[in-house]
Short mmCIF file of C-alpha atoms in Angstrom, two decimals:
data_model
loop_
_atom_site.label_atom_id
_atom_site.label_comp_id
_atom_site.label_asym_id
_atom_site.label_seq_id
_atom_site.Cartn_x
_atom_site.Cartn_y
_atom_site.Cartn_z
CA MET P 1 -92.07 -114.91 -151.07
CA SER P 2 -91.41 -117.07 -154.09
CA PRO P 3 -94.05 -117.70 -156.79
CA GLU P 4 -94.17 -121.31 -155.62
CA SER P 5 -95.11 -120.18 -152.13
CA GLN P 6 -97.73 -117.84 -153.53
CA LEU P 7 -99.11 -120.70 -155.56
CA ASN P 8 -99.42 -122.68 -152.34
CA LEU P 9 -101.02 -119.71 -150.61
CA PHE P 10 -103.77 -119.41 -153.21
CA GLY P 11 -103.91 -123.07 -154.20
CA GLN P 12 -104.01 -126.33 -152.28
CA LEU P 13 -103.27 -124.85 -148.89
CA GLU P 14 -104.70 -127.70 -146.89
CA GLU P 15 -102.38 -130.23 -148.53
CA ALA P 16 -99.27 -128.08 -148.68
CA ILE P 17 -99.12 -126.03 -145.49
CA PRO P 18 -100.33 -126.66 -141.92
CA GLN P 19 -102.24 -124.08 -139.91
CA VAL P 20 -103.88 -122.65 -143.01
CA GLU P 21 -106.12 -120.13 -141.30
CA SER P 22 -103.21 -118.54 -139.45
CA LEU P 23 -101.15 -118.30 -142.65
CA GLN P 24 -103.98 -116.69 -144.55
CA ALA P 25 -104.46 -114.12 -141.81
CA ASN P 26 -100.78 -113.22 -141.67
CA SER P 27 -99.98 -113.36 -145.38
CA PHE P 28 -103.06 -112.00 -147.09
CA GLU P 29 -101.16 -108.92 -148.29
CA LEU P 30 -99.33 -111.20 -150.73
CA ILE P 31 -100.79 -110.58 -154.19
CA PRO P 32 -101.09 -113.32 -156.82
CA THR P 33 -98.65 -111.62 -159.18
CA SER P 34 -99.04 -113.96 -162.14
CA SER P 35 -102.11 -115.17 -164.00
CA SER P 36 -100.77 -118.68 -163.54
CA ILE P 37 -101.41 -118.37 -159.80
CA PRO P 38 -105.05 -119.29 -159.14
CA ILE P 39 -107.52 -117.27 -157.10
CA PRO P 40 -109.97 -119.94 -155.92
CA PRO P 41 -113.64 -119.18 -155.17
CA GLY P 42 -114.03 -117.98 -151.61
CA THR P 43 -110.64 -116.26 -151.43
CA TYR P 44 -112.18 -112.90 -150.44
CA SER P 45 -114.62 -112.17 -147.66
CA SER P 46 -115.55 -108.67 -148.86
CA ILE P 47 -115.37 -106.35 -151.87
CA SER P 48 -113.03 -104.14 -149.87
CA GLN P 49 -110.60 -107.01 -149.40
CA LEU P 50 -110.75 -107.86 -153.10
CA SER P 51 -110.21 -104.22 -154.01
CA THR P 52 -106.99 -104.12 -151.98
CA HIS P 53 -105.53 -106.89 -154.13
CA CYS P 54 -106.79 -105.34 -157.37
CA GLN P 55 -105.04 -102.06 -156.64
CA ALA P 56 -101.69 -103.85 -156.44
CA CYS P 57 -102.38 -106.55 -159.04
CA HIS P 58 -100.05 -107.28 -161.96
CA ARG P 59 -101.58 -110.49 -163.25
CA CYS P 60 -101.39 -109.00 -166.77
CA GLU P 61 -99.62 -106.12 -168.50
CA LEU P 62 -102.50 -103.69 -167.96
CA GLY P 63 -101.29 -103.23 -164.40
CA ASN P 64 -98.22 -101.43 -165.77
CA THR P 65 -100.16 -98.62 -167.46
CA ARG P 66 -103.15 -97.97 -165.20
CA ILE P 67 -103.68 -94.98 -162.96
CA ASN P 68 -106.25 -96.81 -160.85
CA ALA P 69 -107.68 -100.28 -160.79
CA VAL P 70 -111.41 -99.79 -161.32
CA VAL P 71 -113.14 -102.36 -159.13
CA GLY P 72 -116.81 -101.38 -158.91
CA ARG P 73 -119.46 -99.08 -157.52
CA GLY P 74 -123.01 -99.31 -156.27
CA SER P 75 -124.73 -101.45 -153.68
CA GLU P 76 -122.63 -104.44 -152.63
CA HIS P 77 -125.87 -106.34 -151.92
CA ALA P 78 -127.64 -105.33 -155.13
CA PRO P 79 -130.18 -107.60 -156.84
CA ILE P 80 -128.78 -106.49 -160.23
CA LEU P 81 -125.11 -106.61 -161.25
CA ILE P 82 -123.97 -104.94 -164.48
CA VAL P 83 -120.79 -106.06 -166.22
CA GLY P 84 -119.07 -103.70 -168.65
CA GLU P 85 -116.01 -104.26 -170.81
CA GLY P 86 -113.26 -102.21 -169.21
CA PRO P 87 -112.43 -98.77 -167.82
CA GLY P 88 -112.02 -95.77 -170.10
CA GLN P 89 -109.97 -92.66 -169.42
CA ASN P 90 -112.44 -91.07 -166.98
CA GLU P 91 -112.81 -94.33 -165.10
CA ASP P 92 -109.05 -94.87 -164.95
CA GLU P 93 -108.56 -91.38 -163.53
CA GLN P 94 -111.38 -91.58 -160.98
CA GLY P 95 -111.13 -95.25 -160.07
CA LEU P 96 -114.86 -95.84 -160.65
CA PRO P 97 -116.70 -97.60 -163.51
CA PHE P 98 -119.20 -95.85 -165.81
CA VAL P 99 -118.58 -92.27 -164.69
CA GLY P 100 -118.44 -90.55 -168.10
CA ARG P 101 -121.25 -89.93 -170.58
CA SER P 102 -121.98 -93.64 -170.77
CA GLY P 103 -122.46 -93.79 -167.03
CA GLN P 104 -124.75 -90.79 -167.04
CA LEU P 105 -126.92 -92.40 -169.70
CA LEU P 106 -126.94 -95.71 -167.80
CA GLU P 107 -128.19 -93.97 -164.67
CA LYS P 108 -131.01 -92.34 -166.66
CA ILE P 109 -132.01 -95.69 -168.16
CA LEU P 110 -132.11 -97.30 -164.72
CA ALA P 111 -134.01 -94.38 -163.20
CA ALA P 112 -136.67 -94.71 -165.90
CA VAL P 113 -137.75 -98.00 -164.28
CA LYS P 114 -137.09 -96.80 -160.72
CA LEU P 115 -133.73 -98.48 -160.21
CA SER P 116 -130.78 -96.70 -158.60
CA ILE P 117 -127.10 -97.57 -158.49
CA GLU P 118 -126.97 -96.70 -154.80
CA GLN P 119 -129.64 -99.24 -153.81
CA ASP P 120 -130.42 -101.68 -156.62
CA VAL P 121 -127.34 -102.06 -158.82
CA TYR P 122 -123.65 -102.94 -158.59
CA ILE P 123 -121.43 -102.14 -161.59
CA CYS P 124 -118.08 -103.67 -162.51
CA ASN P 125 -116.11 -104.61 -165.63
CA VAL P 126 -114.60 -107.66 -167.27
CA VAL P 127 -111.14 -106.13 -166.64
CA ARG P 128 -110.25 -103.72 -163.86
CA CYS P 129 -107.50 -101.78 -165.64
CA ARG P 130 -107.85 -99.60 -168.72
CA PRO P 131 -106.61 -101.16 -171.96
CA PRO P 132 -104.41 -98.66 -173.89
CA GLU P 133 -106.40 -96.46 -176.29
CA ASN P 134 -109.58 -98.11 -174.94
CA ARG P 135 -109.02 -101.17 -177.12
CA VAL P 136 -110.88 -104.43 -176.50
CA PRO P 137 -109.20 -106.52 -173.75
CA THR P 138 -107.21 -109.46 -175.05
CA PRO P 139 -108.24 -113.03 -174.12
CA ALA P 140 -105.18 -113.25 -171.83
CA GLU P 141 -106.19 -110.03 -170.02
CA VAL P 142 -109.76 -111.25 -169.63
CA ALA P 143 -108.56 -114.59 -168.26
CA ALA P 144 -106.18 -112.93 -165.80
CA CYS P 145 -108.95 -110.71 -164.39
CA LYS P 146 -111.85 -113.17 -164.51
CA PRO P 147 -111.24 -114.62 -161.01
CA TYR P 148 -111.82 -111.14 -159.57
CA LEU P 149 -115.05 -110.80 -161.55
CA LEU P 150 -116.29 -114.20 -160.38
CA GLU P 151 -115.49 -113.28 -156.78
CA GLN P 152 -117.42 -110.01 -157.16
CA ILE P 153 -120.43 -111.90 -158.46
CA ARG P 154 -120.19 -114.35 -155.56
CA LEU P 155 -119.88 -111.59 -152.96
CA VAL P 156 -122.67 -109.38 -154.31
CA ASN P 157 -124.84 -112.44 -155.04
CA PRO P 158 -127.18 -110.72 -157.52
CA LYS P 159 -130.43 -112.19 -158.84
CA ILE P 160 -129.84 -110.71 -162.32
CA ILE P 161 -126.65 -110.00 -164.29
CA LEU P 162 -126.69 -107.58 -167.21
CA LEU P 163 -123.92 -108.07 -169.76
CA THR P 164 -123.19 -104.89 -171.68
CA GLY P 165 -121.70 -105.86 -175.01
CA ALA P 166 -120.13 -108.91 -176.63
CA THR P 167 -116.96 -108.91 -174.49
CA ALA P 168 -118.97 -109.21 -171.28
CA VAL P 169 -121.23 -111.88 -172.76
CA LYS P 170 -118.28 -114.01 -173.87
CA ALA P 171 -116.38 -113.56 -170.59
CA ILE P 172 -119.29 -114.80 -168.49
CA THR P 173 -121.22 -117.24 -170.67
CA GLY P 174 -118.67 -118.18 -173.33
CA LYS P 175 -121.14 -117.25 -176.08
CA LYS P 176 -119.56 -115.61 -179.13
CA ASP P 177 -122.76 -114.34 -180.76
CA GLY P 178 -122.97 -110.70 -181.77
CA ILE P 179 -124.75 -108.48 -179.27
CA THR P 180 -127.40 -107.40 -181.80
CA LYS P 181 -128.40 -111.05 -182.19
CA ILE P 182 -128.74 -112.00 -178.52
CA ARG P 183 -129.56 -108.75 -176.72
CA GLY P 184 -132.80 -108.85 -174.80
CA THR P 185 -132.72 -112.64 -174.34
CA TRP P 186 -132.50 -114.37 -170.98
CA ILE P 187 -129.60 -116.77 -170.38
CA GLU P 188 -129.45 -118.94 -167.29
CA TRP P 189 -125.89 -119.11 -165.91
CA GLU P 190 -124.80 -120.59 -162.60
CA GLY P 191 -128.35 -120.36 -161.25
CA ARG P 192 -128.71 -116.68 -162.18
CA TRP P 193 -130.58 -114.85 -164.90
CA CYS P 194 -128.34 -112.99 -167.34
CA MET P 195 -129.37 -110.66 -170.14
CA PRO P 196 -127.07 -109.25 -172.84
CA ILE P 197 -127.83 -105.58 -173.45
CA PHE P 198 -126.36 -102.78 -175.55
CA HIS P 199 -123.50 -100.86 -173.98
CA PRO P 200 -124.54 -97.27 -173.21
CA ALA P 201 -121.66 -96.04 -175.40
CA TYR P 202 -123.31 -97.79 -178.35
CA LEU P 203 -126.55 -95.99 -177.59
CA LEU P 204 -124.72 -92.66 -177.55
CA ARG P 205 -123.46 -93.40 -181.06
CA ASN P 206 -126.98 -94.42 -182.14
CA PRO P 207 -129.30 -91.91 -180.43
CA ALA P 208 -132.35 -92.21 -182.72
CA PRO P 209 -135.41 -93.27 -180.65
CA ASP P 210 -137.30 -94.75 -183.62
CA VAL P 211 -139.01 -98.14 -183.31
CA GLY P 212 -136.49 -100.92 -183.92
CA LYS P 213 -133.45 -98.72 -183.29
CA PRO P 214 -130.98 -99.54 -180.48
CA LYS P 215 -132.36 -96.91 -178.10
CA TRP P 216 -135.92 -98.20 -178.56
CA LEU P 217 -134.73 -101.80 -178.11
CA MET P 218 -132.94 -100.83 -174.90
CA TRP P 219 -136.20 -99.43 -173.54
CA GLN P 220 -137.87 -102.79 -174.19
CA ASP P 221 -135.00 -104.59 -172.46
CA ILE P 222 -134.93 -102.44 -169.34
CA GLN P 223 -138.68 -102.90 -168.89
CA ALA P 224 -138.24 -106.67 -169.19
CA ILE P 225 -135.44 -106.51 -166.61
CA ARG P 226 -137.63 -104.57 -164.20
CA ALA P 227 -140.44 -107.10 -164.68
CA LYS P 228 -138.09 -110.05 -164.10
CA LEU P 229 -136.75 -108.48 -160.90
CA ASP P 230 -140.29 -107.90 -159.61
CA GLU P 231 -141.19 -111.49 -160.49
CA ILE P 232 -138.16 -112.92 -158.70
CA SER P 233 -138.60 -110.67 -155.68
CA SER P 234 -142.24 -111.59 -155.23
#
């Protein structure tokens, strides 16, 4: 199918093509192959459906070098959604986010306030394919992948979103402040509570537990997150 037809498929279907529901059912395997082709809100009915498109996606150049598209893991109905930057080597190989040392530390941090990835948390990234040499994703790569991220947020429908690092903060909220300046603060976005937090990899590079150090600050943040979840839930 031509790019123009794909644009119709993912764009103004009602105006362009009759019998929309039938077309969507029969043509859903068609992937939006260019970032210029929109993925409107409501395109996907499940994370599994979204994942199928991600695995074949080439909306940016990262699709040419990946081993796996790394979509997400955890509870698909979690009250907390965590957004990272992008997959690293371990994640690219295994097809799951936060599975290396950073992921192990994240699980320990969550467990300290009785939160588990299996029941309480869903984890994904700003981009679903590993940038070469683990570099920061470019603005074009972030823009190409953002519709998938927004669909994941819509489908999981979390009460709280945790943004690990400046890239995640900028992708969701548009804020360009440094993470050390805004971490631990609540930001209201699209009717949800968001908090910028340190990325676990940053904590691994700064392991000192002294008062005022990143690891100590993270402990304050995770307690505030637990308290906010309890407040919202009650």
